[in-house]
GROMACS .gro file of N, CA and C in nm:
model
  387
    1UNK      N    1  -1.025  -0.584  -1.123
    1UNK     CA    2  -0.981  -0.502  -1.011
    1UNK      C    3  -1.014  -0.356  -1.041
    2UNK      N    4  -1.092  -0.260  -0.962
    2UNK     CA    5  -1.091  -0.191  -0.947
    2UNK      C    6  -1.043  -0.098  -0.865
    3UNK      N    7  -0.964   0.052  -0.891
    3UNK     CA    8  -0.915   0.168  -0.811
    3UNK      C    9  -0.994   0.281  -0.774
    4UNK      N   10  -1.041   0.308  -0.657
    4UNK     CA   11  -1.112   0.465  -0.663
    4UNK      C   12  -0.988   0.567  -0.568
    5UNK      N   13  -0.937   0.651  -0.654
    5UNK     CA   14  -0.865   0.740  -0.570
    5UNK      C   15  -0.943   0.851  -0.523
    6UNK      N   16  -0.882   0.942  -0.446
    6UNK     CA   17  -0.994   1.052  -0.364
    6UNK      C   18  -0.872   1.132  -0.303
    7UNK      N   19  -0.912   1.231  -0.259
    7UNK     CA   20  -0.833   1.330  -0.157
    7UNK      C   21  -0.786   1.403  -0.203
    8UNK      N   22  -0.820   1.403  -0.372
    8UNK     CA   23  -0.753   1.567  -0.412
    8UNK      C   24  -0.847   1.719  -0.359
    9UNK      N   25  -0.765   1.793  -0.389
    9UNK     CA   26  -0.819   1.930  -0.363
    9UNK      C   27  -0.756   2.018  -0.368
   10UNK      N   28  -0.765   2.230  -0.378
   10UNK     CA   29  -0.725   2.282  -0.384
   10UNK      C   30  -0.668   2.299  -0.241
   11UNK      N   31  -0.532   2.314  -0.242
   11UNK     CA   32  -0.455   2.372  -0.135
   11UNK      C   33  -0.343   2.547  -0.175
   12UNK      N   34  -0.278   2.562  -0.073
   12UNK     CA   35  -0.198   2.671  -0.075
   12UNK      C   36  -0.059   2.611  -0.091
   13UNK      N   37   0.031   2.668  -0.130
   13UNK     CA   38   0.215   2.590  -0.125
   13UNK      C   39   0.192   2.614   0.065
   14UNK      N   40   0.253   2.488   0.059
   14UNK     CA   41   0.316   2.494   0.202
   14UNK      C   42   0.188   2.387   0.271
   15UNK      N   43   0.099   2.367   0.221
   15UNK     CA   44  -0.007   2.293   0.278
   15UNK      C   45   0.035   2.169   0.248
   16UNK      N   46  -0.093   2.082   0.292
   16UNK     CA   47  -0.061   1.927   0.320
   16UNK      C   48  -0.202   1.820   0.228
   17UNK      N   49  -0.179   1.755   0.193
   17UNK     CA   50  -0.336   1.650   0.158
   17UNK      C   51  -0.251   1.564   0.123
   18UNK      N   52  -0.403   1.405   0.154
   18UNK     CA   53  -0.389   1.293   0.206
   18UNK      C   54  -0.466   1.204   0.089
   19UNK      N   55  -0.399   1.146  -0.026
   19UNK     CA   56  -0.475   1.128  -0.092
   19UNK      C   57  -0.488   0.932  -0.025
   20UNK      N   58  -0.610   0.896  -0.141
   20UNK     CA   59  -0.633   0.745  -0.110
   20UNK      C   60  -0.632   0.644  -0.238
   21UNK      N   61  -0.599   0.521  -0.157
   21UNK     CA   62  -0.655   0.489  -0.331
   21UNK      C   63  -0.708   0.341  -0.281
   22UNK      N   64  -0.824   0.311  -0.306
   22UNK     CA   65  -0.925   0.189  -0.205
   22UNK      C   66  -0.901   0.036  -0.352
   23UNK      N   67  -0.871  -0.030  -0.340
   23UNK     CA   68  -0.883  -0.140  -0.432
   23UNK      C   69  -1.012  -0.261  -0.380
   24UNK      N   70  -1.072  -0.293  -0.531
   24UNK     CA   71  -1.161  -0.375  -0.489
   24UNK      C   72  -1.156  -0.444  -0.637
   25UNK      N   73  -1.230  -0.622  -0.584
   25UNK     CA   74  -1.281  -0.699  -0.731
   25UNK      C   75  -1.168  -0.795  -0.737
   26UNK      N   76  -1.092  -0.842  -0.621
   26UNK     CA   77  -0.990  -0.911  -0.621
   26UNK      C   78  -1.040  -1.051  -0.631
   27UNK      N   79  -1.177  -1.111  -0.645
   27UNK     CA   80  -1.217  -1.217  -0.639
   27UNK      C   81  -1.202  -1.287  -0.780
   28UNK      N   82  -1.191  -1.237  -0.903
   28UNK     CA   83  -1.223  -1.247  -1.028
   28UNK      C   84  -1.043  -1.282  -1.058
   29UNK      N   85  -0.942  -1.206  -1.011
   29UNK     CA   86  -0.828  -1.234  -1.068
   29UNK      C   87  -0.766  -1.341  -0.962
   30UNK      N   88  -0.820  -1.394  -0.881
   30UNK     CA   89  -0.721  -1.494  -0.788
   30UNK      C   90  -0.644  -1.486  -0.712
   31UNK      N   91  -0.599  -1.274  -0.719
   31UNK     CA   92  -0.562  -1.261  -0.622
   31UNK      C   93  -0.559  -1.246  -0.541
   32UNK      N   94  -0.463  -1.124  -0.427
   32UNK     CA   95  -0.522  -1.039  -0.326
   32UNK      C   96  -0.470  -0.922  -0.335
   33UNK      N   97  -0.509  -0.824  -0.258
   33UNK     CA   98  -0.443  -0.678  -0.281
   33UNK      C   99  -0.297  -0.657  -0.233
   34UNK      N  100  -0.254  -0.802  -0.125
   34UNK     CA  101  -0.107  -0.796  -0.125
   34UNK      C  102  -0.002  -0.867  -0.229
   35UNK      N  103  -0.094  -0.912  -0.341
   35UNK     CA  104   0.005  -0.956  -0.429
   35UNK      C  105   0.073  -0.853  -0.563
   36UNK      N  106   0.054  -0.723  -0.502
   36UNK     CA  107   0.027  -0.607  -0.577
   36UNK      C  108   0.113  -0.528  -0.534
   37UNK      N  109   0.161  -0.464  -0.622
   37UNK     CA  110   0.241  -0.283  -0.603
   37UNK      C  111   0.166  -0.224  -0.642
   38UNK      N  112   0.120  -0.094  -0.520
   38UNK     CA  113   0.022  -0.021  -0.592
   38UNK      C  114   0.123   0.157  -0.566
   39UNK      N  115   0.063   0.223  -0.685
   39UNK     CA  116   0.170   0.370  -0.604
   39UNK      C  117   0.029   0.478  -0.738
   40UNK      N  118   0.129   0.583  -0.718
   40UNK     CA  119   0.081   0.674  -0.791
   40UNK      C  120   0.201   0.765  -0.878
   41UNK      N  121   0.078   0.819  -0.978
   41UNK     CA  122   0.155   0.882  -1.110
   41UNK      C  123   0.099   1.027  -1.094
   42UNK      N  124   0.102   1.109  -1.174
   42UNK     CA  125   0.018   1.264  -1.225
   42UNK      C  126   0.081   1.300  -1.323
   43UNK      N  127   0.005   1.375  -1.401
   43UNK     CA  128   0.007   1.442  -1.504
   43UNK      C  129  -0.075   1.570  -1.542
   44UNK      N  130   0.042   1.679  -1.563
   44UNK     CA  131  -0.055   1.784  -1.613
   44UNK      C  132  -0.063   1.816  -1.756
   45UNK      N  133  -0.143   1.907  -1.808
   45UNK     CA  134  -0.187   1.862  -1.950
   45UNK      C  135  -0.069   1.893  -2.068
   46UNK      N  136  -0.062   1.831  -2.153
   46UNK     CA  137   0.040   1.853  -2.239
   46UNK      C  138   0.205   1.756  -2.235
   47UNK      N  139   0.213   1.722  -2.098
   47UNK     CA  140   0.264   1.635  -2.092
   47UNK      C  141   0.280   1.466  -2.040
   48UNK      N  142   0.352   1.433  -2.074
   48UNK     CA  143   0.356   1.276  -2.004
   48UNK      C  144   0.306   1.234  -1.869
   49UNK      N  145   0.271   1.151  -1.847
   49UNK     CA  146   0.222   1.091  -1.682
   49UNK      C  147   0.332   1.050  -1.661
   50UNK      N  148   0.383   1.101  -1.492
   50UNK     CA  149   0.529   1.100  -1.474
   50UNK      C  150   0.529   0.962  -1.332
   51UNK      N  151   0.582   0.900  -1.277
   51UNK     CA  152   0.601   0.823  -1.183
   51UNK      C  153   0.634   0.920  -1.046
   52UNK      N  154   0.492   0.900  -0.906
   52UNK     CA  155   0.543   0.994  -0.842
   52UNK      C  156   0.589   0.882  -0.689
   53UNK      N  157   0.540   0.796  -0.678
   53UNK     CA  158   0.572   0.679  -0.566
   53UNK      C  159   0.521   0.546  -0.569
   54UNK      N  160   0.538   0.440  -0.516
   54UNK     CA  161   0.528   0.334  -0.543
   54UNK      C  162   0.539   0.249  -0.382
   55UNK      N  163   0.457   0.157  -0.372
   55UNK     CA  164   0.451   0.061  -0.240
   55UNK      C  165   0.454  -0.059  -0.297
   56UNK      N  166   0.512  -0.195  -0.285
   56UNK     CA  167   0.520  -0.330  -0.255
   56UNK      C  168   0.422  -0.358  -0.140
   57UNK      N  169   0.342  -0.422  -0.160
   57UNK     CA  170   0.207  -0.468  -0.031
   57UNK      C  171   0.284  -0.556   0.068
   58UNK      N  172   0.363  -0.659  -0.017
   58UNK     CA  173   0.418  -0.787   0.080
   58UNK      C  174   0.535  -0.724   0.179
   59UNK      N  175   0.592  -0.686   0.121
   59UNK     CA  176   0.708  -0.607   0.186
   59UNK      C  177   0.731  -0.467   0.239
   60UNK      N  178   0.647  -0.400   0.209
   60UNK     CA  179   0.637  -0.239   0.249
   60UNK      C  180   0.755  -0.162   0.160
   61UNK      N  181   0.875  -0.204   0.063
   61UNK     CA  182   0.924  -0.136   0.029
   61UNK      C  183   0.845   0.003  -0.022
   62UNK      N  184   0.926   0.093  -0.060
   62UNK     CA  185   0.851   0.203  -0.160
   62UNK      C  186   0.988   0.272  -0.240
   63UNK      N  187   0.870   0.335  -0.323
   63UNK     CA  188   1.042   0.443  -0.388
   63UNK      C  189   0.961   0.577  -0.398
   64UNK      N  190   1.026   0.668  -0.417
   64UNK     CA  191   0.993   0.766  -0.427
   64UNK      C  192   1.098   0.859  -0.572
   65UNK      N  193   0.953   1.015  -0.644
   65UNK     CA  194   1.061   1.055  -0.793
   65UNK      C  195   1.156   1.135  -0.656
   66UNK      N  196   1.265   1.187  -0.706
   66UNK     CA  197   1.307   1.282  -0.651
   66UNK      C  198   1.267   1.393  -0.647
   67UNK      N  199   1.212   1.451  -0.695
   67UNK     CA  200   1.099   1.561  -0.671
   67UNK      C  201   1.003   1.567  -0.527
   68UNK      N  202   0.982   1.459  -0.479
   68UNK     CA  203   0.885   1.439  -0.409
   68UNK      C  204   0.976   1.385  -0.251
   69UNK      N  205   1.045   1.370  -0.279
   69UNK     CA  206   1.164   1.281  -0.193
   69UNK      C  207   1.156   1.367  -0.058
   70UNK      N  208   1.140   1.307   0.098
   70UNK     CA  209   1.137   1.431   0.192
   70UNK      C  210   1.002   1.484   0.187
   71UNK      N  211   0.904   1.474   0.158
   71UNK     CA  212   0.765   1.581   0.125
   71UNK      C  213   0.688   1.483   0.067
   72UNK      N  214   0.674   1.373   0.032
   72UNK     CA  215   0.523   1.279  -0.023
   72UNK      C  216   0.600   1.155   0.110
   73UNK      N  217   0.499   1.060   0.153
   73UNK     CA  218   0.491   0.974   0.190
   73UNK      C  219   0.400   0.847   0.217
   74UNK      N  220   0.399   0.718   0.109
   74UNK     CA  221   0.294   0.638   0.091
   74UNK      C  222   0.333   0.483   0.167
   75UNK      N  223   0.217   0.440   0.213
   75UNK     CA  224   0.189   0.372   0.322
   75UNK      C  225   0.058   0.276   0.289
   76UNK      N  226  -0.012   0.212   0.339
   76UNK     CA  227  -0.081   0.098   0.328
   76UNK      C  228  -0.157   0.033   0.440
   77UNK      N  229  -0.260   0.062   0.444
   77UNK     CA  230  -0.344  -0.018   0.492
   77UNK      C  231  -0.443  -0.173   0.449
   78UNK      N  232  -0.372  -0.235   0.506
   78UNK     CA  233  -0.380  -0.348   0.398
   78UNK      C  234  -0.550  -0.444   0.439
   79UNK      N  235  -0.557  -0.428   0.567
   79UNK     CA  236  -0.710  -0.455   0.614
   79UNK      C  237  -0.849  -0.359   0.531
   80UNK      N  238  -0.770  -0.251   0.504
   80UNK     CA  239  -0.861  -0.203   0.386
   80UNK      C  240  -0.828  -0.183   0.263
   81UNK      N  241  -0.783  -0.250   0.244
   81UNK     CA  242  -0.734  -0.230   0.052
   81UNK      C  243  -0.728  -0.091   0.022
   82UNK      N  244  -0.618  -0.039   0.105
   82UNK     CA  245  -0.580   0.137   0.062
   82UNK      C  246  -0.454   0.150   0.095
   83UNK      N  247  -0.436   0.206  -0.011
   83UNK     CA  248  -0.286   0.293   0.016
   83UNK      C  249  -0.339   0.457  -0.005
   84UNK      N  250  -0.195   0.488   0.087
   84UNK     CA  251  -0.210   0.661   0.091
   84UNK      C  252  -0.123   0.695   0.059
   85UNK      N  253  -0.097   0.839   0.021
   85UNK     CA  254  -0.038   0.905  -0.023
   85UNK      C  255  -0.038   1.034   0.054
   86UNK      N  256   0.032   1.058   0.142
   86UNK     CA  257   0.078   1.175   0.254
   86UNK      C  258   0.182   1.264   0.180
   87UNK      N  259   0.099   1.432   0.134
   87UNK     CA  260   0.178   1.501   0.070
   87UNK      C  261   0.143   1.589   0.119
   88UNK      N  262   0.311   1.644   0.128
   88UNK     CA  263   0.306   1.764   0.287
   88UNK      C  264   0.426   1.878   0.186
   89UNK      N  265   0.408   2.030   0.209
   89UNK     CA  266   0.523   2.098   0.215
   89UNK      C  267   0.489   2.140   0.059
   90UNK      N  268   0.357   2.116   0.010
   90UNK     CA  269   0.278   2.106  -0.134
   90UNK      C  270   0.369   2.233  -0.158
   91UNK      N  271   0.409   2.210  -0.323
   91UNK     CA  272   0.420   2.349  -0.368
   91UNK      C  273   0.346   2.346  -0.520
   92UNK      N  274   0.366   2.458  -0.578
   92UNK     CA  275   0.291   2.512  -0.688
   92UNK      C  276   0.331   2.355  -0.802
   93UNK      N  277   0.447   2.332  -0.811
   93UNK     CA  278   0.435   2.233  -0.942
   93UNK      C  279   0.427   2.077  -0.918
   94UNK      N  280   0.386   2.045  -0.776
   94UNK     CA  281   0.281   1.961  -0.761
   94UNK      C  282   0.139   1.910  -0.802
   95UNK      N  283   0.092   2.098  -0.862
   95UNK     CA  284  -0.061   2.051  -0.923
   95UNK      C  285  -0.070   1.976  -1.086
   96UNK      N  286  -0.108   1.923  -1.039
   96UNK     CA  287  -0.167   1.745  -1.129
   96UNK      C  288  -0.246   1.666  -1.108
   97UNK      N  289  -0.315   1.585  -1.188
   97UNK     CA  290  -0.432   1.509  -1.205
   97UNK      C  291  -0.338   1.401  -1.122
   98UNK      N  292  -0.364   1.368  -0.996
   98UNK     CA  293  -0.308   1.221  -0.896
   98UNK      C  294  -0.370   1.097  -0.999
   99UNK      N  295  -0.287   1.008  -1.030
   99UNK     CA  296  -0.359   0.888  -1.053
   99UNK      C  297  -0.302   0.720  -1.006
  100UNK      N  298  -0.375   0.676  -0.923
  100UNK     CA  299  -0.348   0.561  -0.886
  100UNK      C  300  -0.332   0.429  -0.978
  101UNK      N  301  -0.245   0.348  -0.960
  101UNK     CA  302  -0.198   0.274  -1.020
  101UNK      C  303  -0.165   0.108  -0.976
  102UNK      N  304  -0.208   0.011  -1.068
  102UNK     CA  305  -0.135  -0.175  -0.928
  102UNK      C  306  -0.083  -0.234  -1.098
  103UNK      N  307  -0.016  -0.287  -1.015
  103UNK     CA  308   0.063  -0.369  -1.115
  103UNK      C  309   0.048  -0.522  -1.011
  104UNK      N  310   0.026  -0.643  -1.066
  104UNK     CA  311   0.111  -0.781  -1.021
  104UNK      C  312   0.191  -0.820  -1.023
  105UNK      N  313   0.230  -0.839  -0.865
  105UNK     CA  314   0.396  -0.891  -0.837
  105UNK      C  315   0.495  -0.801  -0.927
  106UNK      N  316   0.484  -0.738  -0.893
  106UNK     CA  317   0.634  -0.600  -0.957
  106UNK      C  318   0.696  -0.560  -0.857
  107UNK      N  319   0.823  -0.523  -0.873
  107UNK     CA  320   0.903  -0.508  -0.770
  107UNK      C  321   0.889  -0.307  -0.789
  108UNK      N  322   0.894  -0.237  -0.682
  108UNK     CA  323   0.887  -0.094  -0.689
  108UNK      C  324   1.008  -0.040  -0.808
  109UNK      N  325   1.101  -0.102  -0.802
  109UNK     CA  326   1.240  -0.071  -0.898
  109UNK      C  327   1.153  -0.081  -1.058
  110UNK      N  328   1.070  -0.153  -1.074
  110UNK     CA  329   1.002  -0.141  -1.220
  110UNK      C  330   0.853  -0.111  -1.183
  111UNK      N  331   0.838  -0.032  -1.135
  111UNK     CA  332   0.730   0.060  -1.124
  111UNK      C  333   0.696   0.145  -1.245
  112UNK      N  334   0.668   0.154  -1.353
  112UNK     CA  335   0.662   0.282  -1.430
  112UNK      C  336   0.495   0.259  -1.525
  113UNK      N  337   0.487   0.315  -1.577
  113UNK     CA  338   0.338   0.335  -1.663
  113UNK      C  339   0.336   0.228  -1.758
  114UNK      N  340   0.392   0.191  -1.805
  114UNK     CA  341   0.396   0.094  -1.915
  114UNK      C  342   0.390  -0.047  -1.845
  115UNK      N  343   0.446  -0.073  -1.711
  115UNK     CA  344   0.423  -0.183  -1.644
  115UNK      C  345   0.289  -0.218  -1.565
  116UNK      N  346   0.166  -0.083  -1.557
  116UNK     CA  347   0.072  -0.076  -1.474
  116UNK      C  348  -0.082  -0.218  -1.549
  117UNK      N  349  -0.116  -0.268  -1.450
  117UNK     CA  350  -0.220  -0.389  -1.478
  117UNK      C  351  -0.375  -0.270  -1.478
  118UNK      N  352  -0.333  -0.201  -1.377
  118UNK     CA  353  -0.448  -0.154  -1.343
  118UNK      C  354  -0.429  -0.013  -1.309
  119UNK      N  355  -0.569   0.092  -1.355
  119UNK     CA  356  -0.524   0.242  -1.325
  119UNK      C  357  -0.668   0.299  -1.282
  120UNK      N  358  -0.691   0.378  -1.174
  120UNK     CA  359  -0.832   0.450  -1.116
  120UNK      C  360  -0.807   0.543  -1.252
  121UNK      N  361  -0.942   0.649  -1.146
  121UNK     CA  362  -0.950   0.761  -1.241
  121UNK      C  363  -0.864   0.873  -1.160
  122UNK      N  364  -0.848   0.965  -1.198
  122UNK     CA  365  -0.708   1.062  -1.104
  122UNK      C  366  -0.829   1.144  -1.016
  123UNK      N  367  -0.803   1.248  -0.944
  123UNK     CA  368  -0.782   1.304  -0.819
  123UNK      C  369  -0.719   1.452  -0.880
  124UNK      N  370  -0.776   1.542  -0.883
  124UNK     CA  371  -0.709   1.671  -0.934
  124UNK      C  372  -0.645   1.725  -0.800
  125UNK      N  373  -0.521   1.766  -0.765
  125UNK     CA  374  -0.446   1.841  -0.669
  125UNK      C  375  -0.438   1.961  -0.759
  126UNK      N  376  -0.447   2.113  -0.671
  126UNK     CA  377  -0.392   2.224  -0.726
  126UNK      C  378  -0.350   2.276  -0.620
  127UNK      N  379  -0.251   2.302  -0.635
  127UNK     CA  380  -0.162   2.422  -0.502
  127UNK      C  381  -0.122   2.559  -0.547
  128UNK      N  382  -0.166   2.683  -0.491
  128UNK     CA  383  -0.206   2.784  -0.505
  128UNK      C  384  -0.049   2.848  -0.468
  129UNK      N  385   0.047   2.930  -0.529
  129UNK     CA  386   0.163   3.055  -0.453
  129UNK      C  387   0.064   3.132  -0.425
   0.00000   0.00000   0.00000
């Protein structure tokens, strides 16, 4: 299985971007892209890759960090093997390397880095004061 995420870019605080994250290669593991939680992480340098949201395919649950709570919103298009990531109200300590993430059959409640099957390459966001 492969992840390509996309939609980073420089913005201003207060701006908005739409990141993606397209899954493909589901033929090789037996699955499908709805047997998957897929969400996203970031990390800026020096520290840990932090958990920033999370989707259930079968069910639409999601979770969200509290940081982001009110202001990120991820969603799924499941006819195209993408989930998004709708981040609005950007401020300065948002900028981080985005990186997409699937795990099999995981419930969003154990969403975290150590549980991930599968990881793209990140998506640099920077938001400008």
């Amino acid at each position: 299985v492969q992840l390509q995420a996309s939609g980073g870019g420089l913005v201003q605080a207060g701006g908005s971007l739409r990141l993606s994250c397209i899954a493909s290669g589901f033929s090789d593991s037996g699955l499908t892209f709805s047997d998957y939680a897929v969400g996203w992480f970031r990390q800026v340098p020096g520290k840990e890759r932090e958990f920033v949201s999370a989707i259930r395919l079968t069910t639409g649950a999601t979770r969200y960090a509290d940081s982001v709570k009110g202001r990120f919103t991820i969603s799924r298009n499941s006819d195209k093997n993408t989930v998004y990531l709708q981040m609005n109200s950007l401020k300065p300590e948002d900028t981080a390397v985005y990186y997409c993430a699937a795990a099999r059959n995981l419930g969003v409640s154990d969403f975290d880095r150590s549980s991930m099957d599968y990881w793209g390459k990140g998506t640099q966001v920077t938001v400008s004061s």
